[in-house]
Amino acid sequence: MSGRVLVGVKRVIDYAVKIRVKPDKSSVVTDGVKHSMNPFCEIAVEEAVKMKEKKLIKEVVAVSCGPQQAQETIRTALAMGADRGIHVEVTGKDYETLGPLQISKIMAALAKKEEAQLIILGKQAIDDDCNQTGQMTAALLDWPQGTFASEVSLEGDKIKVVREVDGGLETIKINIPAVITADLRLNTPRYATLPNIMKAKKKKIANMKPADLGVDITSRLEVLRVDEPPQRQAGVKVETVEDLVSKLKEAGLV
Amino acid sequence: TFSFSFTAHGLTDEQREFQKVAFDFAANEMAPHMAEWDQKELFPVETMRKAAQLGFGGIYVQPDVGGSGLSRLDTSVIFEALSTGCVSTTAYISIHNMCAWMIDTFGNTEQREKFCPQLCSMEKFASYCLTEPGSGSDAASLLTTAQLKGDHYILNGSKAFISGGGDTDVYVVMCRTGGKGAKGISCLVVEKGTPGLHFGKKEKKMGWNSQPTRAVIFEDCAVPVTNRLGEEGQGFNIAMKGLNGGRINIASCSLGAAHASVQLARDHLLVRKQFGETLSNNQFLQFKLAEMATKLVASRLLVREAATALQENRPDAVSLCAMAKLFVTDECFNICNQALQMHGGYGYLKDYAVQQFVRDIRVHQILEGTNEVMRMIISRNLLTESS
């Protein structure tokens, strides 16, 4: 297989940040908060760049949807070795309601436009934990999917994917073109090097809007409320086994 | 992460990328090991080589000899971020960078090609040799002699407190080829393994324990004339030019320590309870934290301004570098010390990182020119300027 890989990269609140809910309970605070590339997207970029270094594919295109700042995330992908970027501009209320369905429609449209042979995404984003975009994108394109990938290899005109599933590891072979979603153990993403960061400045990022791709990004979901997790309640110490059993019975648990 | 926006304020997108790599590298590759490197006195060669692979071995060295060709400001941002992972290791990396730059800038084609690529990749490590047992602040009175004999200089004398000494490969040595004072000093590159090059015992230090410090001793050590950087008598000038950048680097390392310490103190205040509430409700501690954060931001602005002045070769660059070194190393030590105090008894335990930041940056007020010498430089420039 030779050809083009699309890699989706999402700008999320950095994993180390302490999340705070807005006083109006509408969402979490993002202003002035440190953002970075979703860790699973970093793994996706790394996998694509490794494939290119092994000469299995020709071009890695990094895609991000969002406001102006999404370009920072694309630049990070370029600094890791992606060849060019596509920024699909979505701002304001549209950005707040952007979810897996909208992204997968955009990715599917781009895959057709760019004649991509492979889409690699992170298995999920660490902000919404949806774990849907890869699967929906494959469905919209009617492509096979290899999700939760911990190992990916090309075997002729097929892709072998080892998947991390609840029971252990599952190995499947799927046709190209396909959608892969990256799990934690797929690889260890490289640091961008200083020279690569500087080279990335010269790489192109194309700008477009969802409408240019004929995609309707209206959301079918409405977020009613965002709350902090409930405070952990103090436990109760009991003296005897009989006390324990009676407390469990009181709580209706036995 | 504490006021990340403050650290990135005013930086270009590209500089934020450099900073991000440095912060990530510090958090993943250095911070988990900083205590062990300190307690076991390990020189983390492999980690530093990993850093060099990212371009940190010759940050402001020119690309044609393997450097990253970045600015002094880029460099300051990078060292500040790396220091949050380990001050001692970052400070050594900055000394290594200073030496690589001196060879890059003052060396001829053969010297640049021979030494710089291997230094930029950290295949080889460098040390800066100026201080002697008898000449610290009075650096120009150094006594190590280099007598010309045919096509070699014969070196005799000793250097003190050399960072990396004994474990490094390339020694940039200021020595006397001529008469008294600064004008009699030349700069020679001495390679490890040269007969007559010896090392003293490894010093036991309060901090900076991830880098060995030794005396470097020359006994009839023959160094080829082709290893001289620049002209005879130019050595002191080369040394001082190196130190201008070195002072910004050391100040940047202090910044990183203070940044990390304020974060640690803030987190501790939010968790530790006394008198029925978290320490963060105590007004004295709130005010103290505010003062620490304010001085940290002020320090950062001064270092970055000095870096920009040096990059642009402004007439006030030397003074600004001295001011930055003086102000920032003092203020940041106070910040780290205050952060330790806020931890109470826990701050004194080696299980907590804050004591290592305090111990590691204490020496920044002393080396690369004491803060007293910084005052000499600043006042001299003020008193001799024409108007």
Short mmCIF file of N, CA and C in Angstrom, two decimals, chain A residues 15-83:
data_model
loop_
_atom_site.label_atom_id
_atom_site.label_comp_id
_atom_site.label_asym_id
_atom_site.label_seq_id
_atom_site.Cartn_x
_atom_site.Cartn_y
_atom_site.Cartn_z
N TYR A 15 -3.87 16.89 30.44
CA TYR A 15 -4.25 15.85 31.41
C TYR A 15 -3.90 16.22 32.84
N ALA A 16 -2.89 17.09 33.02
CA ALA A 16 -2.42 17.39 34.38
C ALA A 16 -3.23 18.49 35.06
N VAL A 17 -4.12 19.13 34.32
CA VAL A 17 -4.87 20.27 34.87
C VAL A 17 -5.99 19.80 35.79
N LYS A 18 -6.21 20.54 36.88
CA LYS A 18 -7.36 20.24 37.75
C LYS A 18 -8.59 20.90 37.13
N ILE A 19 -9.53 20.08 36.70
CA ILE A 19 -10.70 20.58 36.00
C ILE A 19 -11.64 21.28 36.98
N ARG A 20 -12.16 22.43 36.55
CA ARG A 20 -13.16 23.11 37.38
C ARG A 20 -14.43 23.32 36.57
N VAL A 21 -15.57 23.12 37.20
CA VAL A 21 -16.85 23.32 36.53
C VAL A 21 -17.24 24.79 36.64
N LYS A 22 -17.79 25.33 35.56
CA LYS A 22 -18.23 26.74 35.59
C LYS A 22 -19.35 26.90 36.61
N PRO A 23 -19.45 28.07 37.25
CA PRO A 23 -20.50 28.28 38.26
C PRO A 23 -21.91 28.04 37.71
N ASP A 24 -22.13 28.30 36.40
CA ASP A 24 -23.48 28.09 35.86
C ASP A 24 -23.73 26.65 35.44
N LYS A 25 -22.78 25.77 35.74
CA LYS A 25 -22.92 24.33 35.49
C LYS A 25 -23.11 23.99 34.02
N SER A 26 -22.74 24.91 33.13
CA SER A 26 -22.97 24.63 31.71
C SER A 26 -21.85 23.79 31.11
N SER A 27 -20.65 23.99 31.62
CA SER A 27 -19.49 23.25 31.09
C SER A 27 -18.31 23.45 32.04
N VAL A 28 -17.11 23.03 31.59
CA VAL A 28 -15.93 23.24 32.42
C VAL A 28 -15.20 24.51 31.98
N VAL A 29 -14.37 25.04 32.87
CA VAL A 29 -13.61 26.26 32.58
C VAL A 29 -12.49 25.91 31.60
N THR A 30 -12.44 26.66 30.47
CA THR A 30 -11.35 26.44 29.51
C THR A 30 -10.49 27.68 29.31
N ASP A 31 -11.00 28.85 29.66
CA ASP A 31 -10.24 30.09 29.47
C ASP A 31 -8.97 30.11 30.30
N GLY A 32 -7.85 30.37 29.62
CA GLY A 32 -6.59 30.48 30.35
C GLY A 32 -6.06 29.15 30.87
N VAL A 33 -6.74 28.07 30.52
CA VAL A 33 -6.33 26.75 31.01
C VAL A 33 -5.39 26.11 29.98
N LYS A 34 -4.39 25.39 30.47
CA LYS A 34 -3.43 24.77 29.56
C LYS A 34 -4.10 23.67 28.73
N HIS A 35 -3.91 23.73 27.43
CA HIS A 35 -4.44 22.72 26.51
C HIS A 35 -3.28 22.01 25.83
N SER A 36 -3.50 20.76 25.43
CA SER A 36 -2.49 20.05 24.63
C SER A 36 -3.18 19.09 23.69
N MET A 37 -2.38 18.39 22.90
CA MET A 37 -2.94 17.37 22.01
C MET A 37 -3.40 16.20 22.86
N ASN A 38 -4.58 15.66 22.56
CA ASN A 38 -5.09 14.48 23.23
C ASN A 38 -4.02 13.37 23.18
N PRO A 39 -3.68 12.78 24.32
CA PRO A 39 -2.60 11.78 24.34
C PRO A 39 -2.80 10.64 23.34
N PHE A 40 -4.05 10.19 23.13
CA PHE A 40 -4.27 9.10 22.18
C PHE A 40 -4.07 9.57 20.74
N CYS A 41 -4.29 10.86 20.51
CA CYS A 41 -4.02 11.41 19.18
C CYS A 41 -2.51 11.46 18.94
N GLU A 42 -1.73 11.75 20.00
CA GLU A 42 -0.26 11.74 19.87
C GLU A 42 0.20 10.36 19.42
N ILE A 43 -0.41 9.33 20.02
CA ILE A 43 -0.05 7.96 19.67
C ILE A 43 -0.43 7.68 18.21
N ALA A 44 -1.58 8.22 17.79
CA ALA A 44 -2.00 8.05 16.39
C ALA A 44 -1.00 8.70 15.44
N VAL A 45 -0.57 9.92 15.75
CA VAL A 45 0.40 10.63 14.90
C VAL A 45 1.70 9.83 14.83
N GLU A 46 2.15 9.35 15.99
CA GLU A 46 3.40 8.59 16.05
C GLU A 46 3.33 7.38 15.15
N GLU A 47 2.19 6.68 15.18
CA GLU A 47 2.05 5.47 14.37
C GLU A 47 2.12 5.81 12.88
N ALA A 48 1.45 6.89 12.50
CA ALA A 48 1.46 7.30 11.09
C ALA A 48 2.87 7.68 10.65
N VAL A 49 3.57 8.45 11.51
CA VAL A 49 4.93 8.89 11.15
C VAL A 49 5.87 7.68 11.03
N LYS A 50 5.69 6.71 11.95
CA LYS A 50 6.53 5.50 11.88
C LYS A 50 6.30 4.76 10.57
N MET A 51 5.01 4.70 10.13
CA MET A 51 4.69 4.01 8.87
C MET A 51 5.37 4.72 7.71
N LYS A 52 5.38 6.04 7.77
CA LYS A 52 6.01 6.80 6.69
C LYS A 52 7.51 6.56 6.69
N GLU A 53 8.12 6.50 7.92
CA GLU A 53 9.56 6.26 8.00
C GLU A 53 9.92 4.88 7.46
N LYS A 54 8.97 3.93 7.61
CA LYS A 54 9.20 2.57 7.07
C LYS A 54 8.82 2.50 5.59
N LYS A 55 8.44 3.63 5.05
CA LYS A 55 8.07 3.75 3.63
C LYS A 55 6.84 2.90 3.28
N LEU A 56 5.96 2.71 4.26
CA LEU A 56 4.73 1.97 3.99
C LEU A 56 3.66 2.90 3.45
N ILE A 57 3.79 4.18 3.78
CA ILE A 57 2.85 5.18 3.27
C ILE A 57 3.63 6.40 2.81
N LYS A 58 2.96 7.25 2.02
CA LYS A 58 3.68 8.37 1.42
C LYS A 58 3.50 9.68 2.17
N GLU A 59 2.29 9.90 2.69
CA GLU A 59 2.02 11.23 3.24
C GLU A 59 1.12 11.15 4.48
N VAL A 60 1.49 11.93 5.48
CA VAL A 60 0.67 12.00 6.69
C VAL A 60 0.03 13.38 6.76
N VAL A 61 -1.30 13.40 6.83
CA VAL A 61 -2.03 14.68 6.89
C VAL A 61 -2.72 14.78 8.24
N ALA A 62 -2.38 15.81 9.02
CA ALA A 62 -2.97 15.99 10.35
C ALA A 62 -4.20 16.89 10.23
N VAL A 63 -5.30 16.44 10.84
CA VAL A 63 -6.57 17.17 10.75
C VAL A 63 -7.05 17.57 12.13
N SER A 64 -7.47 18.81 12.30
CA SER A 64 -8.08 19.21 13.57
C SER A 64 -9.25 20.13 13.31
N CYS A 65 -10.30 19.99 14.12
CA CYS A 65 -11.51 20.80 13.97
C CYS A 65 -11.67 21.67 15.20
N GLY A 66 -11.86 22.98 14.97
CA GLY A 66 -12.03 23.85 16.12
C GLY A 66 -11.66 25.27 15.76
N PRO A 67 -11.50 26.11 16.82
CA PRO A 67 -11.17 27.51 16.56
C PRO A 67 -9.69 27.67 16.18
N GLN A 68 -9.25 28.91 16.10
CA GLN A 68 -7.89 29.24 15.71
C GLN A 68 -6.83 28.41 16.43
N GLN A 69 -7.06 28.18 17.74
CA GLN A 69 -6.04 27.48 18.53
C GLN A 69 -5.81 26.03 18.08
N ALA A 70 -6.74 25.49 17.32
CA ALA A 70 -6.55 24.12 16.83
C ALA A 70 -5.29 24.03 15.97
N GLN A 71 -4.88 25.16 15.41
CA GLN A 71 -3.67 25.16 14.58
C GLN A 71 -2.43 24.81 15.40
N GLU A 72 -2.43 25.17 16.71
CA GLU A 72 -1.29 24.81 17.57
C GLU A 72 -1.15 23.30 17.61
N THR A 73 -2.30 22.62 17.73
CA THR A 73 -2.29 21.16 17.81
C THR A 73 -1.79 20.56 16.50
N ILE A 74 -2.21 21.15 15.38
CA ILE A 74 -1.73 20.67 14.08
C ILE A 74 -0.23 20.88 13.98
N ARG A 75 0.26 22.03 14.49
CA ARG A 75 1.71 22.31 14.43
C ARG A 75 2.49 21.28 15.22
N THR A 76 1.93 20.85 16.36
CA THR A 76 2.61 19.81 17.14
C THR A 76 2.72 18.54 16.31
N ALA A 77 1.64 18.19 15.60
CA ALA A 77 1.67 16.99 14.74
C ALA A 77 2.71 17.17 13.64
N LEU A 78 2.79 18.37 13.07
CA LEU A 78 3.78 18.63 12.01
C LEU A 78 5.19 18.51 12.58
N ALA A 79 5.38 18.98 13.82
CA ALA A 79 6.70 18.89 14.44
C ALA A 79 7.08 17.45 14.73
N MET A 80 6.07 16.58 14.87
CA MET A 80 6.35 15.16 15.10
C MET A 80 6.64 14.42 13.79
N GLY A 81 6.31 15.07 12.65
CA GLY A 81 6.63 14.44 11.38
C GLY A 81 5.50 14.39 10.37
N ALA A 82 4.31 14.87 10.72
CA ALA A 82 3.25 14.93 9.71
C ALA A 82 3.68 15.88 8.60
N ASP A 83 3.18 15.64 7.37
CA ASP A 83 3.65 16.42 6.22
C ASP A 83 2.90 17.73 6.04
#
